[in-house]
XYZ file of C-alpha atoms in Angstrom:
754
model
C -16.905 63.038 15.602
C -15.576 60.004 13.816
C -12.344 60.285 16.020
C -14.855 59.628 18.911
C -16.345 56.956 17.557
C -13.069 54.981 16.135
C -11.905 55.714 19.996
C -14.899 53.760 21.281
C -14.753 51.159 18.679
C -11.201 50.319 19.659
C -12.350 50.005 23.569
C -14.780 47.362 22.553
C -12.591 45.336 20.945
C -10.062 43.727 23.281
C -9.899 39.981 21.669
C -7.317 39.541 18.562
C -8.792 39.174 15.436
C -8.093 35.691 14.807
C -10.295 35.148 11.875
C -9.211 35.914 8.290
C -10.117 39.089 6.447
C -12.655 37.886 4.314
C -14.512 35.400 7.039
C -14.614 38.557 9.653
C -15.809 40.815 7.073
C -18.227 37.856 5.828
C -19.120 36.853 9.404
C -18.594 33.476 8.897
C -16.724 31.017 11.072
C -12.870 30.262 9.810
C -11.072 27.325 10.607
C -8.117 29.437 10.717
C -6.232 27.266 8.221
C -3.855 29.333 5.582
C -6.042 29.204 3.126
C -9.093 28.799 5.342
C -11.517 26.686 4.129
C -14.318 29.066 3.510
C -11.524 30.859 1.342
C -11.041 27.550 -0.775
C -14.483 27.400 -1.481
C -15.331 30.945 -2.352
C -12.317 31.151 -4.505
C -10.592 34.028 -3.102
C -7.169 35.271 -4.637
C -5.918 36.141 -1.087
C -6.515 34.493 2.247
C -5.125 37.231 5.112
C -4.762 36.985 8.605
C -3.907 40.549 9.898
C -1.271 40.571 12.888
C -2.049 41.443 16.259
C -0.254 43.381 18.950
C -0.063 41.492 22.379
C -1.814 45.072 23.853
C -3.907 47.691 22.341
C -2.729 51.108 21.842
C -4.069 54.224 23.449
C -5.802 56.641 21.100
C -3.082 59.011 21.421
C -0.915 56.213 19.479
C -3.039 55.599 16.586
C -2.170 58.825 14.903
C 1.223 57.655 15.438
C 0.951 54.555 13.703
C 2.938 53.663 10.399
C 0.882 52.978 7.711
C 2.715 51.073 5.395
C 4.516 47.688 4.046
C 5.525 45.752 7.233
C 8.185 43.271 7.280
C 6.593 40.221 8.886
C 7.889 38.450 11.714
C 7.682 34.718 12.160
C 7.193 32.874 15.407
C 10.386 30.801 16.132
C 8.100 28.170 17.706
C 6.479 26.357 14.481
C 3.347 24.679 14.963
C 3.327 20.562 14.636
C 3.634 19.646 11.071
C 2.190 16.857 9.237
C 4.601 14.172 8.026
C 2.949 13.807 4.361
C 3.166 17.900 4.411
C 6.778 18.458 6.208
C 8.617 18.474 2.771
C 6.913 21.173 0.830
C 6.539 24.635 0.648
C 3.238 26.390 0.631
C 1.934 28.813 -1.754
C -2.054 30.188 -2.137
C -2.454 30.606 -5.965
C -5.208 33.124 -7.243
C -6.580 30.261 -9.320
C -7.468 28.211 -6.161
C -4.643 25.449 -6.703
C -3.318 24.609 -3.352
C 0.044 23.106 -2.805
C 1.008 20.885 0.479
C 1.344 23.511 3.287
C 4.776 23.192 5.151
C 3.664 24.947 8.179
C -0.067 24.159 8.784
C -0.670 22.917 11.986
C -2.447 19.425 11.984
C -4.817 20.531 14.542
C -5.945 23.019 12.748
C -4.465 26.231 13.890
C -3.303 28.916 12.048
C 0.436 28.786 11.042
C 1.043 32.673 11.304
C 0.129 32.738 14.951
C -1.203 36.196 16.006
C 0.794 36.295 19.088
C 4.070 36.216 17.195
C 3.665 39.234 15.306
C 4.207 42.364 17.500
C 3.767 45.871 17.008
C 2.623 46.338 13.490
C 0.229 48.247 11.988
C -2.545 47.062 10.094
C -0.981 46.835 6.606
C 0.596 43.637 5.669
C 2.787 42.505 2.616
C 1.631 38.650 1.486
C 4.706 38.362 -0.783
C 7.387 39.705 1.625
C 5.568 36.902 3.732
C 5.899 34.240 1.457
C 9.216 34.872 0.812
C 10.257 35.083 4.176
C 8.791 31.583 4.771
C 10.695 30.362 1.620
C 14.043 31.680 3.231
C 13.284 30.139 6.620
C 12.672 26.817 4.726
C 15.847 27.161 3.337
C 17.943 27.933 6.264
C 16.564 24.949 7.817
C 17.110 22.949 5.051
C 20.852 24.034 5.169
C 20.998 23.859 8.668
C 20.036 20.437 9.352
C 21.420 18.806 6.095
C 24.495 18.058 7.691
C 22.490 15.308 9.960
C 21.171 13.198 6.752
C 22.861 10.020 5.764
C 25.862 9.745 3.505
C 24.549 11.010 -0.008
C 21.273 12.088 1.120
C 20.249 15.404 -1.052
C 17.081 17.706 -0.571
C 16.335 20.025 -3.578
C 15.329 23.032 -1.770
C 11.737 23.941 -3.583
C 11.561 27.089 -5.572
C 7.811 28.747 -5.897
C 5.421 26.282 -7.371
C 7.785 22.893 -6.421
C 8.123 20.570 -4.089
C 10.881 19.558 -1.880
C 12.276 16.191 -3.044
C 14.886 14.106 -0.665
C 16.989 11.743 -2.565
C 18.392 8.687 -0.570
C 21.157 7.238 -2.667
C 21.635 3.105 -2.276
C 22.817 0.195 -4.368
C 21.303 -2.132 -2.194
C 17.264 -0.632 -2.204
C 18.001 1.660 -5.262
C 17.963 5.689 -5.093
C 14.793 6.720 -3.474
C 13.552 10.528 -4.450
C 11.002 10.966 -1.241
C 8.051 13.722 -2.167
C 5.466 15.046 0.158
C 2.917 12.048 -0.554
C 4.593 9.640 -2.419
C 8.097 8.220 -3.439
C 9.618 7.777 -6.824
C 11.889 4.744 -7.465
C 13.213 4.160 -10.749
C 10.483 4.953 -13.049
C 7.596 4.362 -10.720
C 5.718 7.030 -8.380
C 4.286 5.097 -5.804
C 1.615 6.608 -3.261
C 1.529 6.648 0.529
C 0.289 3.067 0.890
C 3.012 1.172 -1.154
C 5.652 -0.541 1.332
C 8.576 1.699 -0.177
C 7.688 4.280 1.285
C 9.122 2.654 4.756
C 12.306 2.150 3.134
C 13.538 5.322 4.363
C 13.131 4.069 8.040
C 15.983 1.750 7.760
C 18.793 4.070 6.772
C 21.278 3.052 9.515
C 20.949 -0.519 8.274
C 21.018 0.190 4.389
C 24.215 2.215 4.962
C 26.016 -0.339 6.268
C 26.024 -1.884 3.138
C 26.708 0.657 1.130
C 30.590 0.647 0.716
C 30.360 -2.984 0.597
C 28.223 -2.444 -2.573
C 30.188 0.239 -4.110
C 32.772 -2.044 -4.278
C 32.040 -4.384 -7.452
C 34.661 -7.002 -6.339
C 33.675 -7.478 -2.515
C 32.198 -10.632 -1.736
C 28.812 -9.275 -0.829
C 28.421 -7.789 -4.275
C 29.691 -10.418 -6.243
C 27.231 -12.840 -4.704
C 24.341 -10.523 -4.849
C 25.084 -10.330 -8.734
C 25.575 -14.124 -8.986
C 22.000 -14.375 -7.299
C 20.367 -11.932 -9.691
C 22.036 -14.080 -12.654
C 20.353 -17.140 -11.319
C 17.049 -15.495 -10.508
C 17.038 -14.306 -14.350
C 17.799 -18.306 -15.923
C 14.902 -19.010 -13.164
C 12.249 -16.597 -14.557
C 13.567 -17.636 -18.166
C 12.766 -21.214 -17.367
C 9.194 -20.715 -16.189
C 8.451 -18.310 -19.422
C 6.366 -20.565 -22.255
C 7.595 -20.536 -25.713
C 5.640 -18.230 -28.376
C 3.717 -19.872 -30.659
C 1.876 -22.158 -28.400
C -1.805 -23.864 -28.494
C -4.203 -22.623 -25.869
C -5.067 -25.508 -23.675
C -2.764 -28.090 -24.161
C -0.994 -28.010 -20.919
C -4.076 -29.382 -18.759
C -2.767 -31.916 -16.229
C -4.595 -35.057 -15.410
C -8.400 -35.199 -14.091
C -7.449 -35.974 -10.597
C -4.993 -32.611 -10.194
C -7.155 -30.726 -12.066
C -9.961 -31.141 -9.641
C -7.941 -30.506 -6.616
C -6.667 -27.100 -8.294
C -10.463 -26.273 -8.913
C -11.409 -27.681 -5.174
C -8.753 -25.188 -3.944
C -9.725 -22.388 -5.975
C -13.549 -22.464 -5.125
C -12.701 -22.981 -1.205
C -10.702 -20.041 -1.083
C -10.323 -17.239 -3.735
C -13.971 -17.583 -5.230
C -15.405 -17.702 -1.686
C -14.247 -14.396 -1.105
C -14.413 -12.676 -4.294
C -17.236 -13.816 -6.349
C -16.629 -14.189 -10.335
C -17.918 -17.572 -11.436
C -21.150 -18.924 -11.433
C -20.726 -22.196 -9.925
C -23.026 -24.588 -11.390
C -22.385 -23.040 -14.927
C -18.774 -23.676 -14.392
C -19.307 -27.418 -13.238
C -21.670 -28.116 -16.106
C -19.057 -26.923 -18.862
C -15.999 -28.513 -17.049
C -17.890 -31.793 -17.011
C -18.181 -31.254 -20.917
C -14.784 -30.497 -21.300
C -13.684 -33.922 -20.318
C -16.316 -35.577 -22.466
C -15.422 -33.377 -25.684
C -12.175 -30.663 -25.217
C -13.153 -29.164 -28.382
C -16.601 -28.649 -27.998
C -16.452 -25.794 -25.122
C -15.632 -22.467 -26.107
C -12.130 -20.847 -25.630
C -13.053 -18.348 -23.313
C -14.323 -21.257 -20.731
C -10.858 -22.837 -21.626
C -8.860 -20.021 -20.643
C -11.023 -19.500 -17.635
C -10.351 -23.042 -16.268
C -6.623 -22.862 -16.732
C -6.612 -19.251 -14.457
C -8.785 -20.826 -11.908
C -6.137 -23.975 -11.659
C -3.469 -21.152 -11.900
C -4.896 -19.344 -8.778
C -5.526 -23.034 -7.023
C -1.742 -23.908 -7.815
C -0.887 -21.670 -5.099
C -1.714 -23.440 -2.456
C -1.768 -26.805 -3.950
C 1.668 -27.588 -1.955
C 3.929 -26.275 0.597
C 6.599 -25.352 -2.060
C 4.514 -24.422 -5.311
C 5.446 -27.062 -7.297
C 3.354 -25.975 -10.151
C 4.442 -22.518 -10.618
C 5.689 -23.306 -14.034
C 2.393 -24.680 -15.175
C 0.635 -21.625 -13.656
C 2.694 -19.342 -15.390
C 2.057 -20.754 -18.399
C -1.690 -20.599 -18.358
C -1.416 -16.819 -17.122
C 0.315 -15.677 -20.372
C -1.623 -17.487 -22.202
C -4.756 -15.566 -20.881
C -2.635 -12.622 -21.464
C -2.134 -13.249 -25.043
C -6.285 -14.166 -25.559
C -7.104 -10.937 -24.078
C -4.160 -8.878 -26.703
C -5.352 -11.009 -29.754
C -7.529 -9.122 -32.835
C -11.150 -8.834 -32.206
C -11.393 -7.274 -29.191
C -15.149 -6.441 -29.381
C -15.522 -10.330 -29.406
C -14.369 -10.100 -25.546
C -17.056 -7.667 -24.305
C -19.105 -10.231 -22.619
C -19.501 -11.153 -19.223
C -17.022 -14.305 -19.720
C -14.658 -11.731 -20.939
C -14.915 -9.967 -17.797
C -14.539 -12.916 -15.977
C -11.387 -13.663 -17.789
C -9.941 -10.304 -16.784
C -10.849 -10.514 -13.094
C -9.622 -14.252 -12.737
C -6.291 -12.687 -14.577
C -5.724 -9.985 -11.848
C -5.947 -12.404 -9.222
C -3.503 -15.014 -10.633
C -0.951 -12.184 -11.681
C -0.744 -11.470 -8.337
C -0.987 -14.853 -6.852
C 1.468 -16.479 -9.509
C 4.089 -13.368 -9.286
C 3.474 -12.535 -13.370
C 4.064 -8.849 -12.774
C 2.103 -8.793 -9.791
C 3.219 -5.071 -8.765
C 1.495 -4.089 -12.074
C -1.792 -5.149 -11.832
C -3.373 -2.135 -10.666
C -2.884 -0.868 -14.467
C -4.726 -3.726 -16.099
C -7.702 -3.625 -13.324
C -8.078 0.278 -14.256
C -8.603 -1.547 -17.724
C -10.848 -3.920 -16.450
C -12.715 -1.083 -14.592
C -13.188 1.110 -17.832
C -14.695 -2.158 -19.952
C -17.167 -2.868 -17.420
C -18.166 0.650 -17.504
C -18.439 0.638 -20.954
C -20.612 -2.378 -20.727
C -22.569 -0.716 -18.105
C -21.952 -2.838 -15.112
C -21.779 0.403 -13.234
C -25.557 1.329 -13.726
C -28.021 -1.314 -11.626
C -29.652 -3.751 -14.172
C -33.237 -2.389 -12.666
C -32.245 0.862 -14.614
C -31.102 -1.095 -17.989
C -33.536 -2.882 -20.375
C -35.018 -6.219 -18.996
C -32.675 -8.957 -18.465
C -32.625 -12.424 -16.753
C -32.128 -12.790 -13.121
C -28.995 -14.908 -13.371
C -27.724 -12.467 -15.706
C -28.621 -9.110 -13.467
C -26.833 -10.874 -10.394
C -23.741 -11.803 -12.415
C -23.427 -8.264 -13.494
C -23.787 -6.927 -9.962
C -21.549 -9.754 -8.529
C -19.049 -8.884 -11.025
C -18.731 -5.192 -10.517
C -19.014 -5.959 -6.795
C -15.821 -7.805 -7.087
C -13.996 -5.064 -9.462
C -14.575 -2.624 -6.940
C -12.925 -4.861 -4.426
C -9.836 -5.695 -6.513
C -9.305 -1.877 -7.702
C -9.406 -0.854 -3.866
C -6.634 -3.376 -2.968
C -4.760 -3.088 -5.996
C -4.613 0.684 -5.524
C -3.325 0.096 -1.917
C -0.985 -2.458 -3.186
C 0.216 -0.290 -5.837
C 0.172 3.496 -4.109
C -1.850 4.440 -7.149
C -5.136 6.345 -6.955
C -8.258 3.713 -6.921
C -9.857 5.989 -9.585
C -13.253 5.361 -8.411
C -15.501 7.375 -6.289
C -19.126 6.157 -4.740
C -20.927 8.764 -7.337
C -19.607 6.666 -10.158
C -22.021 4.074 -10.106
C -25.482 3.102 -8.602
C -25.388 -0.460 -8.645
C -26.774 -2.329 -5.762
C -24.771 -4.840 -3.439
C -25.457 -8.540 -4.682
C -28.675 -10.572 -3.331
C -27.852 -12.800 -0.463
C -28.582 -15.991 -1.879
C -26.877 -19.273 -3.202
C -25.493 -20.045 -6.720
C -27.900 -22.995 -6.836
C -30.862 -20.157 -6.370
C -30.163 -18.351 -9.473
C -31.153 -20.023 -12.811
C -31.308 -19.131 -16.752
C -35.376 -18.627 -16.325
C -37.029 -15.691 -15.060
C -37.951 -17.409 -11.153
C -37.844 -14.708 -8.912
C -34.743 -15.145 -6.340
C -35.315 -16.183 -2.953
C -35.480 -13.242 -0.284
C -32.875 -14.820 2.247
C -32.721 -13.015 5.600
C -29.413 -10.893 6.439
C -28.328 -13.387 9.493
C -28.767 -16.613 6.848
C -24.967 -17.307 5.800
C -24.782 -18.020 1.953
C -22.193 -18.302 -1.047
C -22.593 -14.453 -0.843
C -22.781 -13.682 2.451
C -18.869 -12.847 2.910
C -18.369 -10.488 -0.006
C -21.731 -8.453 0.854
C -20.165 -8.002 4.348
C -17.029 -6.817 2.654
C -18.874 -4.361 0.771
C -20.301 -2.607 3.953
C -17.023 -1.609 4.615
C -16.423 0.008 1.189
C -16.924 3.251 1.297
C -14.832 3.730 4.850
C -11.712 1.849 3.011
C -12.267 3.799 -0.593
C -12.078 6.939 1.922
C -8.797 5.921 3.110
C -7.356 4.837 -0.322
C -8.019 7.974 -1.731
C -6.729 10.584 1.219
C -3.217 8.369 0.826
C -2.658 8.259 -2.677
C -4.722 10.886 -4.706
C -2.720 13.955 -4.938
C -5.653 16.734 -4.685
C -6.580 15.425 -1.295
C -4.762 17.319 1.212
C -5.604 16.370 5.000
C -4.641 17.012 8.775
C -4.553 14.637 11.438
C -8.041 15.357 12.645
C -9.059 13.776 9.226
C -6.933 10.964 9.863
C -8.314 10.308 13.145
C -11.951 10.814 11.814
C -11.248 8.216 9.172
C -9.863 5.707 11.790
C -12.981 6.195 13.665
C -15.445 5.620 10.995
C -13.354 2.481 9.846
C -13.632 1.408 13.394
C -17.479 1.786 13.724
C -17.413 -0.136 10.297
C -15.234 -2.921 11.438
C -17.393 -3.529 14.738
C -20.326 -3.864 12.813
C -18.468 -6.074 9.943
C -17.575 -8.197 13.409
C -20.830 -8.656 14.603
C -22.392 -9.554 11.533
C -19.998 -12.682 10.899
C -20.599 -13.581 14.263
C -24.283 -13.678 13.618
C -23.728 -16.342 11.019
C -21.975 -18.741 13.449
C -25.679 -19.381 14.871
C -26.991 -20.379 11.442
C -26.600 -23.584 9.887
C -24.257 -23.141 7.492
C -20.886 -20.808 9.347
C -17.909 -18.922 7.683
C -14.914 -21.318 7.186
C -11.910 -20.370 9.266
C -9.949 -19.262 5.915
C -12.936 -16.364 5.361
C -12.780 -15.296 8.472
C -8.888 -14.766 8.709
C -8.544 -13.403 5.234
C -11.980 -11.064 5.474
C -9.793 -9.853 8.915
C -6.885 -9.051 6.657
C -8.425 -7.283 4.204
C -10.187 -4.886 6.436
C -7.616 -4.378 9.082
C -4.362 -3.655 6.513
C -6.501 -0.345 6.126
C -5.792 0.759 9.772
C -2.000 0.148 9.561
C -1.762 1.972 5.874
C -4.109 4.852 7.142
C -1.127 5.685 10.471
C 1.883 4.613 8.556
C 2.530 8.132 7.131
C 2.645 9.212 10.759
C 4.672 6.098 11.832
C 8.361 7.515 11.854
C 7.680 11.162 12.959
C 5.789 9.428 16.045
C 9.208 8.066 17.226
C 9.911 12.076 18.159
C 6.607 13.688 18.454
C 3.938 12.668 20.650
C 1.398 13.996 18.801
C 1.303 11.147 16.499
C 1.709 8.512 19.622
C -1.800 7.198 18.673
C -0.388 6.233 15.160
C 2.483 4.408 16.512
C 0.592 2.749 18.805
C -2.075 1.601 16.250
C 0.651 0.500 13.226
C 2.519 -1.766 15.988
C -0.910 -3.544 17.543
C -2.281 -3.781 13.756
C 0.940 -4.944 12.458
C 1.036 -7.629 14.905
C -2.276 -8.892 14.469
C -2.250 -9.136 10.832
C 0.811 -11.171 11.161
C -0.445 -13.369 13.889
C -3.874 -13.724 11.776
C -1.497 -15.629 9.376
C 0.677 -17.435 11.662
C -1.310 -17.512 15.287
C 2.050 -19.252 17.186
C 4.625 -16.594 15.956
C 4.110 -14.249 18.663
C 4.869 -17.216 21.268
C 6.722 -19.738 19.712
C 8.557 -18.167 16.353
C 9.784 -20.817 13.670
C 13.821 -20.884 13.360
C 15.677 -21.153 9.821
C 17.066 -24.268 11.497
C 13.920 -25.758 11.935
C 13.039 -24.657 7.989
C 16.443 -26.483 6.983
C 15.612 -29.828 8.570
C 11.787 -29.759 7.333
C 12.840 -28.897 3.800
C 10.689 -31.192 1.160
C 8.374 -32.027 3.878
C 4.781 -30.730 3.986
C 2.529 -29.635 7.437
C 0.261 -32.427 8.321
C -2.644 -29.624 8.055
C -2.531 -27.468 5.416
C -3.347 -23.903 6.004
C -4.473 -22.144 2.937
C -4.156 -18.845 4.080
C -0.467 -19.205 5.136
C 0.429 -21.111 1.918
C -1.206 -18.038 -0.227
C 0.911 -15.604 1.814
C 4.356 -17.830 1.356
C 3.435 -19.292 -2.001
C 1.253 -16.498 -3.488
C 2.457 -12.372 -4.465
C 0.401 -9.208 -4.547
C -1.481 -8.364 -1.523
C -0.962 -11.571 0.106
C 2.564 -10.962 0.079
C 2.483 -7.164 0.771
C 0.271 -6.711 3.534
C 2.494 -9.240 5.814
C 5.753 -7.526 4.367
C 4.524 -4.143 5.698
C 3.851 -5.614 9.178
C 7.047 -7.367 9.583
C 8.863 -3.786 8.344
C 6.790 -2.120 10.729
C 7.417 -4.615 13.576
C 10.931 -4.623 13.044
C 11.569 -0.372 13.087
C 9.342 -0.367 16.345
C 11.449 -3.160 17.905
C 14.677 -0.806 16.959
C 13.372 1.849 18.600
C 12.224 0.171 21.135
C 15.785 -0.918 22.057
C 17.046 2.719 21.414
C 14.593 4.254 23.496
C 15.546 1.830 26.407
C 17.070 3.466 29.506
C 17.225 0.975 31.994
C 20.588 -0.017 34.075
C 20.413 -3.461 32.414
C 20.274 -4.805 28.834
C 17.825 -3.326 26.685
C 14.545 -5.431 26.297
C 12.118 -4.910 23.584
C 8.220 -6.671 23.551
C 8.526 -10.338 23.369
C 5.982 -10.719 21.363
C 6.913 -8.449 19.059
C 10.481 -9.490 18.591
C 9.344 -13.418 18.218
C 7.058 -12.101 15.296
C 9.809 -10.359 13.791
C 11.958 -13.413 14.077
C 9.276 -15.631 12.588
C 9.248 -12.873 9.792
C 13.046 -13.755 8.764
C 11.865 -17.408 8.258
C 8.519 -16.601 6.453
C 11.048 -14.787 3.886
C 13.216 -17.736 3.622
C 10.320 -20.197 3.084
C 9.363 -17.757 0.244
C 12.482 -18.166 -1.506
C 12.035 -22.139 -1.136
C 8.564 -21.858 -2.708
C 10.042 -20.126 -5.897
C 10.713 -16.372 -4.908
C 13.717 -15.206 -7.033
C 14.585 -12.024 -5.020
C 16.883 -12.378 -1.939
C 17.378 -8.830 -1.206
C 14.507 -9.127 1.353
C 16.234 -11.893 3.089
C 19.402 -10.055 3.243
C 17.695 -6.866 4.579
C 15.256 -8.583 7.198
C 18.691 -11.192 8.430
C 20.484 -7.620 9.013
C 17.921 -5.728 10.421
C 17.365 -8.615 12.997
C 20.978 -8.991 13.595
C 20.719 -5.115 14.585
C 18.086 -6.124 16.937
C 19.686 -9.298 18.911
C 23.023 -6.816 18.891
C 21.675 -4.120 20.472
C 19.944 -6.536 22.957
C 23.826 -7.877 23.846
C 24.824 -4.104 24.404
C 27.062 -4.353 21.178
C 28.528 -0.786 19.894
C 29.823 0.813 16.926
C 32.221 -1.338 15.025
C 31.065 -4.839 16.864
C 27.765 -4.307 15.741
C 28.658 -3.318 12.117
C 30.226 -6.504 12.077
C 27.589 -8.177 13.099
C 24.808 -7.215 10.779
C 27.642 -7.466 7.767
C 28.066 -10.841 8.818
C 24.436 -11.795 9.122
C 23.684 -10.385 5.859
C 26.663 -12.028 4.340
C 25.117 -15.400 5.303
C 21.587 -14.722 4.209
C 23.014 -14.233 0.710
C 24.927 -17.384 0.813
C 21.740 -19.220 1.872
C 19.844 -17.587 -0.571
C 22.110 -18.435 -3.330
C 22.016 -21.985 -2.520
C 18.333 -21.976 -2.323
C 18.492 -20.220 -5.955
C 20.579 -23.073 -6.986
C 17.969 -25.508 -6.076
C 15.127 -23.867 -8.009
C 17.718 -23.370 -11.126
C 17.965 -27.439 -11.513
C 20.888 -28.936 -12.504
C 23.834 -27.033 -11.418
C 24.930 -24.243 -13.382
C 28.211 -23.236 -15.023
C 29.759 -20.979 -12.077
C 32.380 -19.801 -14.509
C 29.389 -18.799 -16.444
C 27.890 -16.884 -13.624
C 30.656 -15.206 -12.565
C 31.416 -13.778 -16.292
C 27.445 -12.443 -16.610
C 27.662 -10.825 -13.258
C 30.401 -8.618 -14.256
C 28.440 -7.419 -17.343
C 24.880 -7.529 -15.636
C 25.933 -5.103 -12.750
C 22.754 -3.493 -11.672
C 23.719 -0.356 -9.090
C 19.887 0.306 -8.461
C 18.367 -2.993 -7.168
C 15.275 -2.769 -5.288
C 13.751 -5.347 -3.561
C 11.226 -6.068 -6.431
C 14.008 -6.776 -8.754
C 12.666 -6.516 -12.196
C 11.840 -2.581 -12.351
C 13.679 -0.624 -15.514
C 15.798 2.121 -14.679
C 15.067 5.612 -16.050
C 17.974 7.850 -15.739
C 16.387 10.912 -16.562
C 14.405 10.707 -13.363
C 17.495 11.096 -11.543
C 19.161 13.508 -13.655
C 16.219 15.716 -13.514
C 16.123 15.532 -10.004
C 19.784 16.092 -9.409
C 19.810 19.397 -11.748
C 16.919 21.046 -10.474
């Protein structure tokens, strides 16, 4: 009887079982991932998919089916893999921990295809399957290793480890590529950091490897001399120890200009200062400098430091701005830290974070003090809405909301810039968005705040509009830079759709302001556009390189290219049609534009996200143009998109202009010039040796130009012999595009020994 029931059961079930064993027994929906989401939630120790035969055996065959351990068979055709997971092996541990699955399909299909396991019995050995997967990955690495560039090594992962691919380079520094990040020297950089794009340009970097390895070669000698000059220039900007606070205040006319520049730009987007209170203290300062509090004096200097970035086109006040930043840092580390647990202290910390990025005083490390800033604010209770705290004045309540709102925005921007996690979630605070009111409507008394309609433009309108997109942008930053969050390509599309909807609402909100009496400035509209659109580019950049060979990610390629072009054109509207030339920059040296462009000056003279957004956009466009030329199979000369080529040409001029404005690193100019020479060489049909010669000549010429520009910055002509001798003892084989990083040899040794 039992045998007859088994026969009936077998005849009824004709469809293969695609769900895992646990989900099928529990009769719940299985997403067919390995492990599936249901097993992850329930913390099952194993998530097993039974292999199925292509056809069901007759009952007479059931008695002869072997029951025992079966050696699994893996299909030779692997499903598409996520580029952020392509370098890792996967093990599902019983403790619920999950490593990046290297064989999970981005569409959510089961990694072990049920149709690929034929003539297997019902028993299944999970350990044998995992060993088989690791063996196949090892063979794949060995079989494809000869396609990598010279010196490129990949550490085959053991159980519980990640694969690490090392790209050695004297020019860009050793780059250790991990599953969702890269390591360069002592820094761990998440997916949103620009260094993740460097491996896209190995063909150009490798051309300079031989030159750079020969320390006596002309390129190496020039680069070393540039590095020595850069150190000299930076040393000239450092203030002397033992200074007195507030002795480097410029005349009233210049001070007024710097303060106005700050208020019409940075303060209009990142609200930190209560303008009427600041102006009152500012007037008192000029009447009696000793009567104002030291915290206000530090605020005043930081405001001037940020404003000096756009004072002129060549950042002539950089040295003073650098001293103001250092004075603020010294004030924050002075004794008695409890005295700085005030709103004024938080304002100083916020201004310092923006000033460090703008003035380029450790701009790549701002994410670390921002973490301290956020914890200080939480320690003071700014993460709780003032309505839930003891009674306080309307001015104090709104200033707490404004400061918390700006802290969230700065934390998010520095997370994307540094590649570090944002270290905040929506569940960590309940502070409401600030009120839509002007600063003049906030007073020290307890008068109620006027209820302005949402479509009325006020001092807070742009900050509130940005706040509406915070949740969508935070989700993207966490997906990119938090190691605990794993995602598929479907998740990327979902995040893209969410951000698109939020961006559309933001655009409609700003459009409504145009009908009011007061409207957003051009700077506010362009910077707001820049701050939100960069997340589209950051979200899809991890899939940009795989998209060149995998049509599955074609949408990411299109998004990165179009958003990069829009981001660059937002700052330089004429770049796509009328790019600048290096010759025009030489002719215009020492002259300013007729109409100052604050945003263009910020991106040219400033640093931090002002620079990183355009740098990432220019690198993406350069990579796209390069691939368009390589993919062109027409009979005539290959031609890329004209607007992209123009933007990339303009980006080379933009980097040169940055050196004129005080940038001390010439490696970015060298790299972009060499890549542009490669593109133009491909357009002319050059091959192999001829193309290499063109690239090397362009790189050499850019280094010579950079050296001459650095000599202008250094002031009086330095002793050439001293520079040459110093260069011999300061050779740094691990140079990166931000040349102040310290090298930790233990990182390289550990990676090589593993």
